[in-house]
Amino acid sequence: DIQMTQSPSSLSASVGDRVTITCRASQSVSSFLNWYQQKPGTAPKLLIYAASTLQSGVPSRFNGSRSGTDFTLTISSLQSEDIATYYCQQSFSTPRTFGQGTKLDIK
Amino acid sequence: DVQLLESGGGLVQPGGSLRLSCAASGFNFDNYAMSWVRQAPGKGLEWVAVISGDGGSTYYADSVKGRFTISRDNSRNTLYLQMDSLRAEATAVYYCARGGFCSGVYCHTISYDRTGFDYWGQGTLVTVSS
């Protein structure tokens, strides 16, 4: 199985900050990497698929990139509504593994 | 609008069974792979199973293989998860989620299911406890 390792596990930042979350795959997943945002008590929301394609309706301050087996989710200017837990997930093979999550809050 | 509505959750004793349903609307159900994803209380997301658009291909997480069965009724636009031999560690909110789009013969596989889960249900809570 492909293991997905996110870092950091938690993060505090101020409104307006640039925030970066990293996800590393234990083996190649090509660009089949997706990012989700989950707010407490709600279902996850797809932000980015195929490593860097923004899902329709997602603000352009969210950006995804790939370098080999390392993937990055960047929020260019943190807004208060971005407080949530973020998960990466590979869709290269089954099982479709998720990272353990990164909890983002306001400093 | 795309909607996914889960039902069937509840309290069940260890060793018991439960069948979850996910009623889909607002899209051509048989043109999409569908998955179940669960989340234990206070924990992260865990993918459970996927089924191809025509129902001909299914894949499972090792943690549920042999005990859970994913299926779909395309005439009823409904996805199912039959859960048998339930253990306490199955306690979680179970979400159904829409996967990739397919057409024609490709709907027999999940090779197109690469673009993530773009719609999710609200989740249904399953509690396994005596």
Short mmCIF file of C-alpha atoms in Angstrom, two decimals:
data_model
loop_
_atom_site.label_atom_id
_atom_site.label_comp_id
_atom_site.label_asym_id
_atom_site.label_seq_id
_atom_site.Cartn_x
_atom_site.Cartn_y
_atom_site.Cartn_z
CA ASP A 1 0.00 0.00 0.00
CA ILE A 2 1.10 3.58 -0.66
CA GLN A 3 1.63 5.58 2.51
CA MET A 4 0.89 9.31 2.51
CA THR A 5 2.73 11.39 5.11
CA GLN A 6 1.63 14.96 5.78
CA SER A 7 3.56 17.64 7.59
CA PRO A 8 3.08 19.42 9.81
CA SER A 9 0.29 17.70 11.73
CA SER A 10 -0.84 21.07 13.06
CA LEU A 11 -0.13 24.65 12.17
CA SER A 12 -0.98 28.09 13.54
CA ALA A 13 -0.85 31.12 11.28
CA SER A 14 -2.14 34.67 11.09
CA VAL A 15 -4.66 36.06 8.66
CA GLY A 16 -2.80 37.12 5.53
CA ASP A 17 0.05 34.65 6.03
CA ARG A 18 1.28 32.31 3.33
CA VAL A 19 0.69 28.75 4.50
CA THR A 20 2.30 25.59 3.13
CA ILE A 21 1.33 21.98 3.84
CA THR A 22 3.38 19.10 2.52
CA CYS A 23 2.42 15.54 1.60
CA ARG A 24 4.94 12.85 0.73
CA ALA A 25 4.04 9.57 -0.97
CA SER A 26 5.97 6.40 -0.11
CA GLN A 27 6.24 5.62 -3.84
CA SER A 28 5.30 7.27 -7.09
CA VAL A 29 1.66 8.29 -7.47
CA SER A 30 2.38 10.23 -10.65
CA SER A 31 0.23 13.36 -10.36
CA PHE A 32 -2.77 11.51 -8.96
CA LEU A 33 -2.86 13.47 -5.74
CA ASN A 34 -5.85 15.31 -4.33
CA TRP A 35 -6.31 17.80 -1.51
CA TYR A 36 -9.39 18.17 0.71
CA GLN A 37 -10.53 20.68 3.31
CA GLN A 38 -12.70 19.56 6.20
CA LYS A 39 -14.36 21.85 8.71
CA PRO A 40 -15.67 20.45 12.00
CA GLY A 41 -18.92 18.53 11.69
CA THR A 42 -18.99 18.69 7.90
CA ALA A 43 -18.00 16.45 5.01
CA PRO A 44 -14.66 16.99 3.28
CA LYS A 45 -14.51 19.32 0.30
CA LEU A 46 -12.31 18.71 -2.73
CA LEU A 47 -9.91 21.63 -3.28
CA ILE A 48 -7.37 20.37 -5.79
CA TYR A 49 -7.08 17.26 -7.94
CA ALA A 50 -4.32 15.93 -10.17
CA ALA A 51 -1.79 17.68 -7.92
CA SER A 52 -2.42 21.17 -9.24
CA THR A 53 -5.88 21.53 -10.80
CA LEU A 54 -8.18 23.77 -8.82
CA GLN A 55 -11.66 22.33 -8.34
CA SER A 56 -14.44 24.54 -9.66
CA GLY A 57 -15.48 27.22 -7.18
CA VAL A 58 -12.36 27.00 -5.01
CA PRO A 59 -10.66 30.36 -4.38
CA SER A 60 -7.51 31.02 -6.35
CA ARG A 61 -5.49 31.57 -3.15
CA PHE A 62 -5.26 27.76 -2.99
CA ASN A 63 -2.49 26.25 -5.08
CA GLY A 64 -1.07 22.75 -5.46
CA SER A 65 2.26 21.59 -6.80
CA ARG A 66 4.34 18.45 -7.24
CA SER A 67 8.02 17.62 -7.07
CA GLY A 68 8.53 13.90 -7.55
CA THR A 69 6.75 12.19 -4.69
CA ASP A 70 6.43 15.42 -2.70
CA PHE A 71 3.28 17.50 -2.98
CA THR A 72 2.52 20.92 -1.58
CA LEU A 73 -0.70 22.75 -0.83
CA THR A 74 -0.20 26.50 -0.50
CA ILE A 75 -2.64 29.11 0.71
CA SER A 76 -1.25 32.40 -0.55
CA SER A 77 -3.04 34.65 1.94
CA LEU A 78 -4.77 32.90 4.82
CA GLN A 79 -8.36 33.89 5.48
CA SER A 80 -10.32 33.17 8.66
CA GLU A 81 -12.65 30.86 6.75
CA ASP A 82 -9.69 28.63 5.84
CA ILE A 83 -9.49 27.28 9.38
CA ALA A 84 -9.96 23.56 8.90
CA THR A 85 -8.14 20.25 8.66
CA TYR A 86 -6.53 19.48 5.33
CA TYR A 87 -5.97 16.01 3.88
CA CYS A 88 -4.06 14.72 0.89
CA GLN A 89 -5.15 11.53 -0.87
CA GLN A 90 -3.63 9.50 -3.66
CA SER A 91 -5.79 8.12 -6.47
CA PHE A 92 -3.00 6.28 -8.27
CA SER A 93 -3.84 2.87 -6.90
CA THR A 94 -6.05 1.05 -4.42
CA PRO A 95 -6.30 1.35 -1.51
CA ARG A 96 -6.94 5.06 -1.99
CA THR A 97 -4.91 6.25 0.98
CA PHE A 98 -5.24 9.56 2.80
CA GLY A 99 -2.63 11.47 4.72
CA GLN A 100 -3.18 11.80 8.45
CA GLY A 101 -4.33 15.41 8.16
CA THR A 102 -3.01 18.88 9.00
CA LYS A 103 -5.04 20.97 11.42
CA LEU A 104 -4.79 24.65 10.64
CA ASP A 105 -5.86 27.33 13.07
CA ILE A 106 -5.47 31.05 13.61
CA LYS A 107 -2.56 32.34 15.69
CA ASP B 1 -27.88 19.92 -7.97
CA VAL B 2 -25.83 16.88 -7.11
CA GLN B 3 -26.98 15.29 -3.86
CA LEU B 4 -25.83 12.24 -1.95
CA LEU B 5 -27.90 11.16 1.03
CA GLU B 6 -26.69 8.36 3.30
CA SER B 7 -28.93 6.33 5.58
CA GLY B 8 -28.85 3.12 7.58
CA GLY B 9 -26.42 3.99 10.34
CA GLY B 10 -27.07 3.24 13.98
CA LEU B 11 -26.02 1.20 16.99
CA VAL B 12 -25.09 -2.43 16.40
CA GLN B 13 -23.51 -5.06 18.62
CA PRO B 14 -20.07 -6.50 17.87
CA GLY B 15 -20.41 -9.31 15.37
CA GLY B 16 -23.60 -7.82 13.95
CA SER B 17 -24.46 -6.52 10.50
CA LEU B 18 -25.66 -3.28 9.02
CA ARG B 19 -26.40 -2.06 5.51
CA LEU B 20 -25.78 1.54 4.56
CA SER B 21 -27.46 3.20 1.60
CA CYS B 22 -26.57 6.31 -0.37
CA ALA B 23 -29.27 7.80 -2.56
CA ALA B 24 -27.86 9.85 -5.43
CA SER B 25 -29.57 12.54 -7.47
CA GLY B 26 -28.74 15.35 -9.86
CA PHE B 27 -26.32 13.44 -12.09
CA ASN B 28 -26.07 10.33 -14.28
CA PHE B 29 -25.29 7.88 -11.50
CA ASP B 30 -24.05 5.03 -13.70
CA ASN B 31 -21.39 7.27 -15.25
CA TYR B 32 -19.43 7.61 -12.02
CA ALA B 33 -17.32 5.46 -9.75
CA MET B 34 -18.49 5.68 -6.16
CA SER B 35 -16.61 5.20 -2.90
CA TRP B 36 -17.26 4.87 0.80
CA VAL B 37 -14.97 6.76 3.16
CA ARG B 38 -15.16 6.63 6.95
CA GLN B 39 -13.96 8.75 9.84
CA ALA B 40 -13.67 7.43 13.37
CA PRO B 41 -14.48 9.93 16.12
CA GLY B 42 -11.71 12.52 16.34
CA LYS B 43 -9.63 10.73 13.69
CA GLY B 44 -8.69 11.19 10.05
CA LEU B 45 -10.27 9.97 6.86
CA GLU B 46 -10.05 6.31 5.85
CA TRP B 47 -11.04 5.08 2.41
CA VAL B 48 -13.17 1.92 2.63
CA ALA B 49 -14.17 0.74 -0.84
CA VAL B 50 -14.80 1.75 -4.46
CA ILE B 51 -17.12 0.42 -7.14
CA SER B 52 -17.02 1.07 -10.88
CA GLY B 53 -19.80 2.78 -12.77
CA ASP B 54 -21.39 -0.46 -13.96
CA GLY B 55 -20.79 -2.22 -10.64
CA GLY B 56 -18.52 -4.80 -12.27
CA SER B 57 -15.34 -3.90 -10.38
CA THR B 58 -14.91 -3.45 -6.65
CA TYR B 59 -11.90 -2.85 -4.41
CA TYR B 60 -11.58 -2.71 -0.63
CA ALA B 61 -9.31 -1.53 2.14
CA ASP B 62 -7.52 -4.44 3.79
CA SER B 63 -9.21 -3.55 7.09
CA VAL B 64 -12.66 -4.45 5.72
CA LYS B 65 -11.92 -7.01 2.99
CA GLY B 66 -14.02 -10.11 3.36
CA ARG B 67 -16.45 -8.47 5.80
CA PHE B 68 -17.80 -5.46 3.87
CA THR B 69 -19.44 -5.52 0.43
CA ILE B 70 -19.96 -2.48 -1.77
CA SER B 71 -22.67 -2.64 -4.40
CA ARG B 72 -24.91 -0.37 -6.43
CA ASP B 73 -28.32 -0.43 -8.08
CA ASN B 74 -28.09 1.90 -11.05
CA SER B 75 -31.82 1.58 -11.71
CA ARG B 76 -32.43 3.08 -8.26
CA ASN B 77 -29.46 5.49 -8.27
CA THR B 78 -28.37 3.98 -4.97
CA LEU B 79 -25.04 2.88 -3.54
CA TYR B 80 -24.82 0.33 -0.72
CA LEU B 81 -22.35 -0.88 1.86
CA GLN B 82 -23.13 -4.20 3.52
CA MET B 83 -21.13 -4.48 6.73
CA ASP B 84 -20.87 -7.89 8.42
CA SER B 85 -18.93 -9.20 11.40
CA LEU B 86 -18.69 -5.68 12.74
CA ARG B 87 -15.97 -4.79 15.23
CA ALA B 88 -15.69 -1.84 17.60
CA GLU B 89 -13.06 -0.25 15.35
CA ALA B 90 -15.71 0.13 12.64
CA THR B 91 -17.33 2.88 14.74
CA ALA B 92 -17.23 5.93 12.49
CA VAL B 93 -19.13 8.36 10.34
CA TYR B 94 -19.49 6.76 6.92
CA TYR B 95 -19.56 9.00 3.86
CA CYS B 96 -20.41 8.10 0.31
CA ALA B 97 -18.47 10.08 -2.26
CA ARG B 98 -18.61 10.52 -6.01
CA GLY B 99 -15.48 9.60 -7.91
CA GLY B 100 -14.41 9.85 -11.52
CA PHE B 101 -16.57 10.10 -14.66
CA CYS B 102 -16.69 7.23 -17.15
CA SER B 103 -18.45 6.35 -20.38
CA GLY B 104 -19.03 3.17 -22.31
CA VAL B 105 -16.81 0.17 -21.69
CA TYR B 106 -14.55 2.14 -19.33
CA CYS B 107 -17.31 2.07 -16.75
CA HIS B 108 -16.38 -1.55 -16.04
CA THR B 109 -13.07 -0.53 -14.51
CA ILE B 110 -11.90 2.20 -12.12
CA SER B 111 -9.04 3.37 -14.34
CA TYR B 112 -10.80 6.73 -14.81
CA ASP B 113 -11.32 7.22 -11.05
CA ARG B 114 -8.34 9.56 -10.65
CA THR B 115 -9.82 13.03 -10.05
CA GLY B 116 -10.71 12.76 -6.41
CA PHE B 117 -14.07 12.80 -4.69
CA ASP B 118 -15.94 15.89 -5.80
CA TYR B 119 -19.23 15.37 -3.96
CA TRP B 120 -19.83 13.86 -0.55
CA GLY B 121 -22.88 12.96 1.46
CA GLN B 122 -23.50 14.33 4.93
CA GLY B 123 -22.42 11.06 6.53
CA THR B 124 -24.16 8.46 8.66
CA LEU B 125 -22.88 7.38 12.08
CA VAL B 126 -22.26 3.71 12.78
CA THR B 127 -21.58 2.74 16.39
CA VAL B 128 -20.44 -0.79 17.20
CA SER B 129 -20.85 -1.42 20.90
CA SER B 130 -22.42 -3.86 23.32
#
